[in-house]
Tab-separated table of C-alpha atoms in Angstrom:
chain	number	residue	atom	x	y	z
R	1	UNK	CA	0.000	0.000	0.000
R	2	UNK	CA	1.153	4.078	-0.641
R	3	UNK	CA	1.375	6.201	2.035
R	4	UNK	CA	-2.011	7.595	2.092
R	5	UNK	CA	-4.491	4.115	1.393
R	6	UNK	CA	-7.401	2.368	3.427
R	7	UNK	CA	-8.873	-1.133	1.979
R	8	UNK	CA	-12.277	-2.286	2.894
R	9	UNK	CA	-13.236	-5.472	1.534
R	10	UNK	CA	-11.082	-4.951	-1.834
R	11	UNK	CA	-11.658	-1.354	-2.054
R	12	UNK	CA	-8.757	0.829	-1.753
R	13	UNK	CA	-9.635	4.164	-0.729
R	14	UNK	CA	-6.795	6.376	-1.545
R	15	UNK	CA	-5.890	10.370	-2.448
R	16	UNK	CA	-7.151	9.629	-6.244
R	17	UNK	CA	-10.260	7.121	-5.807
R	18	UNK	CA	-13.684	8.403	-5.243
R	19	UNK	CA	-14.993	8.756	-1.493
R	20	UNK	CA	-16.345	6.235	0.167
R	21	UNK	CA	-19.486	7.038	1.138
R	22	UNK	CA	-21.398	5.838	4.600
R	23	UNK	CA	-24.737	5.649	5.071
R	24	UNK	CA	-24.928	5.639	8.925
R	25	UNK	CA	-28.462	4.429	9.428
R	26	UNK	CA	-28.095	3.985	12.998
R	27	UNK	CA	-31.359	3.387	14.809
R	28	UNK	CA	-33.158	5.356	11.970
R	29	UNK	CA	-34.621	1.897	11.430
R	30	UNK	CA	-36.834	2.312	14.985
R	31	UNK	CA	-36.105	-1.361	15.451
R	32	UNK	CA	-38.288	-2.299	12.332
R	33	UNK	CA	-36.188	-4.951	10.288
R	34	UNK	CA	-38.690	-5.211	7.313
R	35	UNK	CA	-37.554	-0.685	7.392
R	36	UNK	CA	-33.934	-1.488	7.930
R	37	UNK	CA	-34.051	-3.545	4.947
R	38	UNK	CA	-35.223	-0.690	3.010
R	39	UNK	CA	-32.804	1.680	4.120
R	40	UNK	CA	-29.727	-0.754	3.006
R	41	UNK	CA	-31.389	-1.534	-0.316
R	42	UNK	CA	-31.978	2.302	-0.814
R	43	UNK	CA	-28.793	2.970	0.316
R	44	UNK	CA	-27.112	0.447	-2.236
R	45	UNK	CA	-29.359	2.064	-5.003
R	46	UNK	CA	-28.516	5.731	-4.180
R	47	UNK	CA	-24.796	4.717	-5.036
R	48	UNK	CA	-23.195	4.459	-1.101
R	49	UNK	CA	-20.400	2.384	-0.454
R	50	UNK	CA	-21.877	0.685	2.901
R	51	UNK	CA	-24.599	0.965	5.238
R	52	UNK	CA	-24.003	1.677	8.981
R	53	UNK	CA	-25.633	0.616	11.886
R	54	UNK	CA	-24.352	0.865	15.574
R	55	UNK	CA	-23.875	-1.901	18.269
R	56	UNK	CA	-24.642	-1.616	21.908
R	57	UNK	CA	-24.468	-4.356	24.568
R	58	UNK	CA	-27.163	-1.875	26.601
R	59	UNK	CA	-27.309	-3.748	30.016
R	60	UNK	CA	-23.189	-3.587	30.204
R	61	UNK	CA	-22.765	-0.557	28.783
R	62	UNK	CA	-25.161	2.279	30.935
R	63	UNK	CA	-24.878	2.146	34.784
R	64	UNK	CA	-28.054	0.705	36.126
R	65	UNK	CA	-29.041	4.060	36.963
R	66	UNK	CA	-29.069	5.589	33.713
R	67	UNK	CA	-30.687	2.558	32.049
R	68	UNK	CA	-33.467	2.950	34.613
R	69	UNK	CA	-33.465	6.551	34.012
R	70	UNK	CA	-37.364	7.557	32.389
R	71	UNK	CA	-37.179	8.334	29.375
R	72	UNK	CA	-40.163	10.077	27.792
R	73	UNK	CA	-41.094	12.196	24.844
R	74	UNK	CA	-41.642	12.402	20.940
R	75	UNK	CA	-37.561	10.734	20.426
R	76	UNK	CA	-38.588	7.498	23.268
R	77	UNK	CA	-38.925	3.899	21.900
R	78	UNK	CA	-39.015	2.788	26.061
R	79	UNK	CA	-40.273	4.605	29.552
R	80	UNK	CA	-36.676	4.330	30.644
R	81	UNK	CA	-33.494	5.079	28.960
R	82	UNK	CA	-32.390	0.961	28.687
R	83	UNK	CA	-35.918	-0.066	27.234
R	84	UNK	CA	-35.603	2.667	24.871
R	85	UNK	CA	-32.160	1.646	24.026
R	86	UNK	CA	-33.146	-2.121	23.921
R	87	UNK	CA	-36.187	-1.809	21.987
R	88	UNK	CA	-33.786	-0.464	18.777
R	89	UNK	CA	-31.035	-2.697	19.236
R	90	UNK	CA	-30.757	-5.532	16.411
R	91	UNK	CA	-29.257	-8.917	17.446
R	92	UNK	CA	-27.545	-11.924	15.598
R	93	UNK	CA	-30.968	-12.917	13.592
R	94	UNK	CA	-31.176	-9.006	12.591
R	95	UNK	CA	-27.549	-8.384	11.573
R	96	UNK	CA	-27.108	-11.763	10.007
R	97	UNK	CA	-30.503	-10.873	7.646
R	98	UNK	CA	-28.745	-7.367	7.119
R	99	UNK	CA	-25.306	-8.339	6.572
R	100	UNK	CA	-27.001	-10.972	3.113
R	101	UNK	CA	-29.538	-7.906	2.068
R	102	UNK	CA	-26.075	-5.655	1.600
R	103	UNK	CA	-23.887	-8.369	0.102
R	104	UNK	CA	-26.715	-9.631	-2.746
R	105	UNK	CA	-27.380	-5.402	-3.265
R	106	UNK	CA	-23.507	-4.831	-3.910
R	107	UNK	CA	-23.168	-3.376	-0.729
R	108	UNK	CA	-20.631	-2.863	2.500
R	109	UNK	CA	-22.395	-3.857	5.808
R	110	UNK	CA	-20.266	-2.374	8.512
R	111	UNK	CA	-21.306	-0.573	12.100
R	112	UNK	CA	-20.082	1.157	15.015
R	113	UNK	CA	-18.798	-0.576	18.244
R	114	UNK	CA	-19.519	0.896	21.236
R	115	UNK	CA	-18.326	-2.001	23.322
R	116	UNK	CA	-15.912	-4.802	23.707
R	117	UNK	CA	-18.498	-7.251	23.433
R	118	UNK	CA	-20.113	-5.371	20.441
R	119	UNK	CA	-16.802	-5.840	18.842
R	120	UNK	CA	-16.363	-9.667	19.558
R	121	UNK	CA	-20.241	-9.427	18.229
R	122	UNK	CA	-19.302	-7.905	14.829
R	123	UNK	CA	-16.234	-9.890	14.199
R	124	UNK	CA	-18.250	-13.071	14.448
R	125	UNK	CA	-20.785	-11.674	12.124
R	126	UNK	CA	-17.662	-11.106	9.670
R	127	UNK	CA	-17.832	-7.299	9.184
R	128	UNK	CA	-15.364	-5.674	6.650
R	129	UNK	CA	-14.536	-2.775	8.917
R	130	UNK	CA	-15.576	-1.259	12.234
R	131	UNK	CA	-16.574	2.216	13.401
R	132	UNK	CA	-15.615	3.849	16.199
R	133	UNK	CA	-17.736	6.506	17.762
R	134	UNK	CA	-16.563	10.012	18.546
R	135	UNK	CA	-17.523	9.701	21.786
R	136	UNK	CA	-14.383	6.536	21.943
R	137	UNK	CA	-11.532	8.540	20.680
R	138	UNK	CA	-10.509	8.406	24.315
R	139	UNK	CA	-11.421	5.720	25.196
R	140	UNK	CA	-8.179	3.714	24.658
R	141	UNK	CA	-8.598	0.319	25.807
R	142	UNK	CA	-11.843	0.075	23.662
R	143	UNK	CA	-9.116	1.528	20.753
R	144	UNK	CA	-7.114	-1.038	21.193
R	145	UNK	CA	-9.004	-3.890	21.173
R	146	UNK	CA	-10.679	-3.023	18.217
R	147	UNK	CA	-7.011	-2.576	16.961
R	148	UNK	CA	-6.435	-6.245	17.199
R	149	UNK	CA	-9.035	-7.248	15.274
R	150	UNK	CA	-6.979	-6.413	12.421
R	151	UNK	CA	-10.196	-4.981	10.490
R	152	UNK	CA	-10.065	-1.696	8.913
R	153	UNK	CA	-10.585	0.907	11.616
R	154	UNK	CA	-12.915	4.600	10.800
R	155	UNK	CA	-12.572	6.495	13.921
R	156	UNK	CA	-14.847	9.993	14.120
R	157	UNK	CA	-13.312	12.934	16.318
R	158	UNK	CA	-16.430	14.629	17.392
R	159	UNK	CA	-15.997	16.796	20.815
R	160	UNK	CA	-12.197	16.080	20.575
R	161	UNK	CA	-8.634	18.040	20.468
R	162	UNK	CA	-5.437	17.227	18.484
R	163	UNK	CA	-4.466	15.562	21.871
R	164	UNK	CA	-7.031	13.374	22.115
R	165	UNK	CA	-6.391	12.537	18.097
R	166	UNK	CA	-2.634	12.051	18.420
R	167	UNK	CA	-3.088	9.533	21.145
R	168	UNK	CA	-5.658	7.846	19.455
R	169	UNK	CA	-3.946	7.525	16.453
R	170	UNK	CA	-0.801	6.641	18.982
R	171	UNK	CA	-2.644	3.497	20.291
R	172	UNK	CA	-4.408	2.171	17.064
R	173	UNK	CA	-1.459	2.993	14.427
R	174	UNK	CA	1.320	0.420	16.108
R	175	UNK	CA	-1.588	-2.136	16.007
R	176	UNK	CA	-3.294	-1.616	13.015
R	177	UNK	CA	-2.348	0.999	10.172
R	178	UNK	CA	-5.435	0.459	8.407
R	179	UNK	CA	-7.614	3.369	9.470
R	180	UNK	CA	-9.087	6.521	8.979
R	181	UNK	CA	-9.563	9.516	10.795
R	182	UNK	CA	-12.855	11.416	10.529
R	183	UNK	CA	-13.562	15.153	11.308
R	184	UNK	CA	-16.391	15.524	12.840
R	185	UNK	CA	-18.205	17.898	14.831
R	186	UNK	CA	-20.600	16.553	18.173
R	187	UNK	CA	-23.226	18.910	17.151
R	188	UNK	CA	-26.720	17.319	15.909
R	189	UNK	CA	-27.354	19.361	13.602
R	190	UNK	CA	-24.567	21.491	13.070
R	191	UNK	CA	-24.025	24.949	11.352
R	192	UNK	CA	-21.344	25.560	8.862
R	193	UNK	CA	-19.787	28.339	11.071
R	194	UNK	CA	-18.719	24.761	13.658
R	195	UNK	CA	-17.588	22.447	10.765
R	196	UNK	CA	-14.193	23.292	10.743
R	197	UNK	CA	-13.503	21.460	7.848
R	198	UNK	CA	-10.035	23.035	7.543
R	199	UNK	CA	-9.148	20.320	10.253
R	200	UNK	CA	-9.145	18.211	7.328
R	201	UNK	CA	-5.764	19.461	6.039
R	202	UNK	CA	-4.714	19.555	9.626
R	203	UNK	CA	-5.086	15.949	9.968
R	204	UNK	CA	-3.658	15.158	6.433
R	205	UNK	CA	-0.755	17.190	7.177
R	206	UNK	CA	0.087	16.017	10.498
R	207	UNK	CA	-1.245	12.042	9.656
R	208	UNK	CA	0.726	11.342	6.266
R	209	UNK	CA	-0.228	7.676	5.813
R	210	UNK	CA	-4.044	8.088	7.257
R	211	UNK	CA	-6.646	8.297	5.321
R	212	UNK	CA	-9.035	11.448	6.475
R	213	UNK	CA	-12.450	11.711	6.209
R	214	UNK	CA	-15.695	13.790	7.228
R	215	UNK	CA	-18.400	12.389	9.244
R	216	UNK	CA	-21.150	15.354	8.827
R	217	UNK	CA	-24.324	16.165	10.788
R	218	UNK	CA	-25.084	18.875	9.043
R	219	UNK	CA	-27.865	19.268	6.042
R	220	UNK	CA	-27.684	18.420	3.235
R	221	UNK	CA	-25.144	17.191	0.609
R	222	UNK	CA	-23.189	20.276	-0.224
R	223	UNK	CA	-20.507	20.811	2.245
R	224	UNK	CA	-19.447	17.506	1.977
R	225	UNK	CA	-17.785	18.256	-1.491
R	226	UNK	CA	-16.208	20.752	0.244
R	227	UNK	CA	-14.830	17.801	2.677
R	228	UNK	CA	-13.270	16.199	-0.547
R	229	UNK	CA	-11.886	18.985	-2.352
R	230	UNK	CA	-10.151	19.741	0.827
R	231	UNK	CA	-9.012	15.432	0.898
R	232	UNK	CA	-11.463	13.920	2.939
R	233	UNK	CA	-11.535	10.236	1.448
R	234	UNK	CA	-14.413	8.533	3.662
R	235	UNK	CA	-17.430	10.898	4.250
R	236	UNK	CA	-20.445	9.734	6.314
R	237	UNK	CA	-23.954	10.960	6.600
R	238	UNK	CA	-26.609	10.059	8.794
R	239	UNK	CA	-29.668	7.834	6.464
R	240	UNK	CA	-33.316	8.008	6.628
R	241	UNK	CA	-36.387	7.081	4.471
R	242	UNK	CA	-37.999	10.371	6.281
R	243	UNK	CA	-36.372	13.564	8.395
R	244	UNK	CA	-39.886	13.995	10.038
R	245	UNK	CA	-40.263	10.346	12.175
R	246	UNK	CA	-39.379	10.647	15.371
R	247	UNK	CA	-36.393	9.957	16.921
R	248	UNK	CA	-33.207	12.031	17.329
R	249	UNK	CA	-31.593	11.947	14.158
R	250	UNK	CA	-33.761	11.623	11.667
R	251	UNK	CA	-33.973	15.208	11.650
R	252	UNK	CA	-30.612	15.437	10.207
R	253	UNK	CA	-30.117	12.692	8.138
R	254	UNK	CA	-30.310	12.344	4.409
R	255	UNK	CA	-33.218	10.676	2.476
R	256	UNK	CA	-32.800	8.724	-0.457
R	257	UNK	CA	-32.999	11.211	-2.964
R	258	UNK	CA	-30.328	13.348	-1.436
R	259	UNK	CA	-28.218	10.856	-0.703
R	260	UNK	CA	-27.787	9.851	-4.528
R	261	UNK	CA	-26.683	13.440	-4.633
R	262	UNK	CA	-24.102	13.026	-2.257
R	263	UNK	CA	-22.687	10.016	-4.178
R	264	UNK	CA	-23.137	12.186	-6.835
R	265	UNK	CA	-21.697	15.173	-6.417
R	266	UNK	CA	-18.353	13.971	-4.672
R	267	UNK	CA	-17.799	11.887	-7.827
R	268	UNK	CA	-18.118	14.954	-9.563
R	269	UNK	CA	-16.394	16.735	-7.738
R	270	UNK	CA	-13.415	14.071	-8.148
R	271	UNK	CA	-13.608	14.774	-11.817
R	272	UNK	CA	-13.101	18.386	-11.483
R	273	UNK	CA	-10.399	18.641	-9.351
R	274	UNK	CA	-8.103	16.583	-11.523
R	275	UNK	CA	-4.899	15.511	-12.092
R	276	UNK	CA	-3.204	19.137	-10.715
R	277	UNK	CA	-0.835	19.078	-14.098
R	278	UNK	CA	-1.995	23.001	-15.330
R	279	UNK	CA	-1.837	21.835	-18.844
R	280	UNK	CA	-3.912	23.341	-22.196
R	281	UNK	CA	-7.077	20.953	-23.292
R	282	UNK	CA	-7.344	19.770	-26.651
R	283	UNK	CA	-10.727	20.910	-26.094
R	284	UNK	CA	-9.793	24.295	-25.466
R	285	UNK	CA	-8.174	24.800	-28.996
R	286	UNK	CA	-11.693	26.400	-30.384
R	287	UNK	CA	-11.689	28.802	-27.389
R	288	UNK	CA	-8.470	30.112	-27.544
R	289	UNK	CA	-8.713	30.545	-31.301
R	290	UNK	CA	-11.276	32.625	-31.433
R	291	UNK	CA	-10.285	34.411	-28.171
R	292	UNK	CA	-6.277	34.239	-28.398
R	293	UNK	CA	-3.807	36.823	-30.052
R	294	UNK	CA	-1.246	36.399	-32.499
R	295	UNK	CA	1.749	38.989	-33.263
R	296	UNK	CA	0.654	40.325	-37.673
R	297	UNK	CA	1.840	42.744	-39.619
R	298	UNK	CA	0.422	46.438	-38.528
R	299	UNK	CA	0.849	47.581	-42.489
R	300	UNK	CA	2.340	46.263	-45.591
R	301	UNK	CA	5.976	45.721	-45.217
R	302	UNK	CA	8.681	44.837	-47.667
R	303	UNK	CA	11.778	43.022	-47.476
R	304	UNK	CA	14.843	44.012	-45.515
R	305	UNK	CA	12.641	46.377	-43.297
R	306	UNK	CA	14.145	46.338	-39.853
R	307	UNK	CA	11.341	45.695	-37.336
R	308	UNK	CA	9.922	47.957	-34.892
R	309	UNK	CA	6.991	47.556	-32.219
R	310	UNK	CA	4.935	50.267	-34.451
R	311	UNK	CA	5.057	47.737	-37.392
R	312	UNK	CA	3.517	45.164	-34.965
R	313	UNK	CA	-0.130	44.567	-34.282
R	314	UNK	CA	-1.807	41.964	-31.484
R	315	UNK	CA	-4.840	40.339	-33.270
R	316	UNK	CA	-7.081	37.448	-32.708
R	317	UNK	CA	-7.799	34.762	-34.065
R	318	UNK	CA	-5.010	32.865	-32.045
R	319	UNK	CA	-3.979	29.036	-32.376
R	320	UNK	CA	-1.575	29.404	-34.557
R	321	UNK	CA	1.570	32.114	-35.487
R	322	UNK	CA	3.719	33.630	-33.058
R	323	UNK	CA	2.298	34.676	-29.439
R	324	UNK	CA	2.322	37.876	-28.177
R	325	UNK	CA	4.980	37.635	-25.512
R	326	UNK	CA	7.606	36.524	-28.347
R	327	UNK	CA	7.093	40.245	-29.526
R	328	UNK	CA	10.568	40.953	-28.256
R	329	UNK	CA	11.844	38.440	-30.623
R	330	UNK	CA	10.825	40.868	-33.771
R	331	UNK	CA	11.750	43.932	-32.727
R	332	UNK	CA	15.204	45.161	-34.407
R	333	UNK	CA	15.010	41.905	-36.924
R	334	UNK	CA	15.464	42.009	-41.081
R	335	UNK	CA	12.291	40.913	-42.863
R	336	UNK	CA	13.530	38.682	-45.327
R	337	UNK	CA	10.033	39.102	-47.462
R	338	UNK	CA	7.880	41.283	-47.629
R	339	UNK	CA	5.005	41.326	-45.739
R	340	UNK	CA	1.033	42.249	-45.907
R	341	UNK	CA	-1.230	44.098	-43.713
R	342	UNK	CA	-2.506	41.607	-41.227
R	343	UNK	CA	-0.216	38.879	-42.050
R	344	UNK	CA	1.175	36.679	-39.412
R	345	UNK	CA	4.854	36.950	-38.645
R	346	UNK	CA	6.418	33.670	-38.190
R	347	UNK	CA	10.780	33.338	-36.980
R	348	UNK	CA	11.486	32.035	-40.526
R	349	UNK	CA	10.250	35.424	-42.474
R	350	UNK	CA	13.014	36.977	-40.025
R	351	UNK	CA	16.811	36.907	-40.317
């Protein structure tokens, strides 16, 4: 591998591929398999490279208080915070069904570990890659042991510092140097003012051989081609068949429609940033033609006149003759024929 690469089942994701796009469905299936189907087939369709879900072992992972906690309003699925929490949670028979849905529609099936047993979990479900919440960039033991899984890593930054990114990346890298590094900002949703996207070339700059990324909650599609002009590689957005179910992010997730966008517009947005050679089109040629100036003869001129800067005129149509900034070249040379009005000079009509 380069210096800059992450491969997910066979993909390399690099500085020149397209960006590999997440749709992080979450719970935004409410705990409805038949709707979690949809969303991965939708997401396969709209052009993603894998749909995300995120893995809990609830009754280890909460103290008891907070899973007993109540738990009301529009957002609940539970009167307390666990039920709530257990009610969308998916299990073997769920992620199993998932995991076949995404491979037959051409699909990654990956998802965010927010345990050590929701690790062991995905590993036995055979995973291509594992997420890694912002929320666990400090949490280093949990780093690790995803580490030593040897799957590709994505790790968001949310809520963090360069500290807490540095030691992350400190852990994970002398383990495992397949991994990316998300930007990401723990707001839900989140203005373009908090973005920060230039963090993206801090993180390249500072993180040669990671691959960077962008894990957005804000709306819409658009500032995520930002994210990849600016070399973010991996760029996740929150999935939904509708923004206005409850729960607490649908609100800020994309639907279908604008999620083909996405996929859309960063593969356009590949295509226009190029190769970075500055270099003249052939398709330009018709253009600069019409537009372009060539160095012709300001009157009729005969041979042996010596050449001054009144005898030269700057005309269109360009393409072909001599440019203007070879105008130096004629002045104070022989003609060695004559010349008519409006008749290109070329370096052989000159001694």
């Amino acid at each position: 591998m380069s210096s800059r690469e992450l491969a997910i089942a066979g993909r390399v994701i690099s500085d020149g591929s397209d960006a590999y796009v997440i749709a992080e469905i979450g719970h935004n299936h409410e705990g409805d398999l038949d709707k979690a189907e949809e969303l991965v087939l939708k997401a396969a369709a709209a052009g993603a490279s894998a749909a995300k879900l995120q893995k809990r072992e609830n009754t280890t992972l909460y103290t008891k208080a907070m899973y007993d906690e109540p738990y009301t309003g529009r957002n609940s699925y539970g009167a307390t915070y666990g039920a709530h929490r257990e009610a969308l949670e998916f299990g073997h028979h769920e992620y199993t069904h998932l995991a076949k849905v995404a491979g037959e529609a051409g699909i990654d099936f990956i998802s965010t570990a927010f345990d050590f047993a929701s690790v062991d979990f995905l590993v036995g479900i055979g995973v291509p890659a594992i997420k890694l919440a912002s929320a666990d960039l400090t949490n280093t033991p949990l780093l690790s042991y995803a580490a030593k899984t040897g799957l590709p890593l994505i790790m968001s930054s949310g809520g963090a510092d360069m500290t807490d990114v540095r030691r992350a990346l400190d852990v994970v890298l002398p383990i495992n140097s397949n991994v990316a590094m998300l930007q990401c900002t723990a707001i839900y949703p989140v203005s373009a003012t908090d973005l920060n996207l230039s963090v993206i070339g801090t993180y390249r700059r500072e993180f040669p051989h990671v691959v960077v990324g962008f894990s957005g909650h804000d709306l819409g599609p658009d500032l995520s081609y930002v994210a990849y002009a600016l070399g973010a590689r991996v760029v996740e957005k929150h999935f939904t068949l509708d923004r206005t179910r409850p729960g607490s992010d649908h609100h800020f997730s994309l639907e279908p429609e604008q999620l083909g966008e996405l996929v859309a517009g960063l593969r356009r947005t590949r295509e226009s940033l190029g190769s970075g050679e500055k270099r003249q089109l052939p398709a330009e040629a018709p253009a600069l033609r019409k537009l372009g100036k060539k160095l012709v003869a300001a009157r009729d001129l005969d041979t042996g006149h010596v050449m001054t800067e009144d005898d030269i005129a700057i005309k269109s149509p360009g393409g072909d003759g001599m440019r203007p900034y070879l105008l130096g070249q004629v002045v104070g040379r022989t003609l060695r024929a004559p010349l008519a009005f409006d008749a290109d000079l070329s370096p052989d009509l000159l001694d």
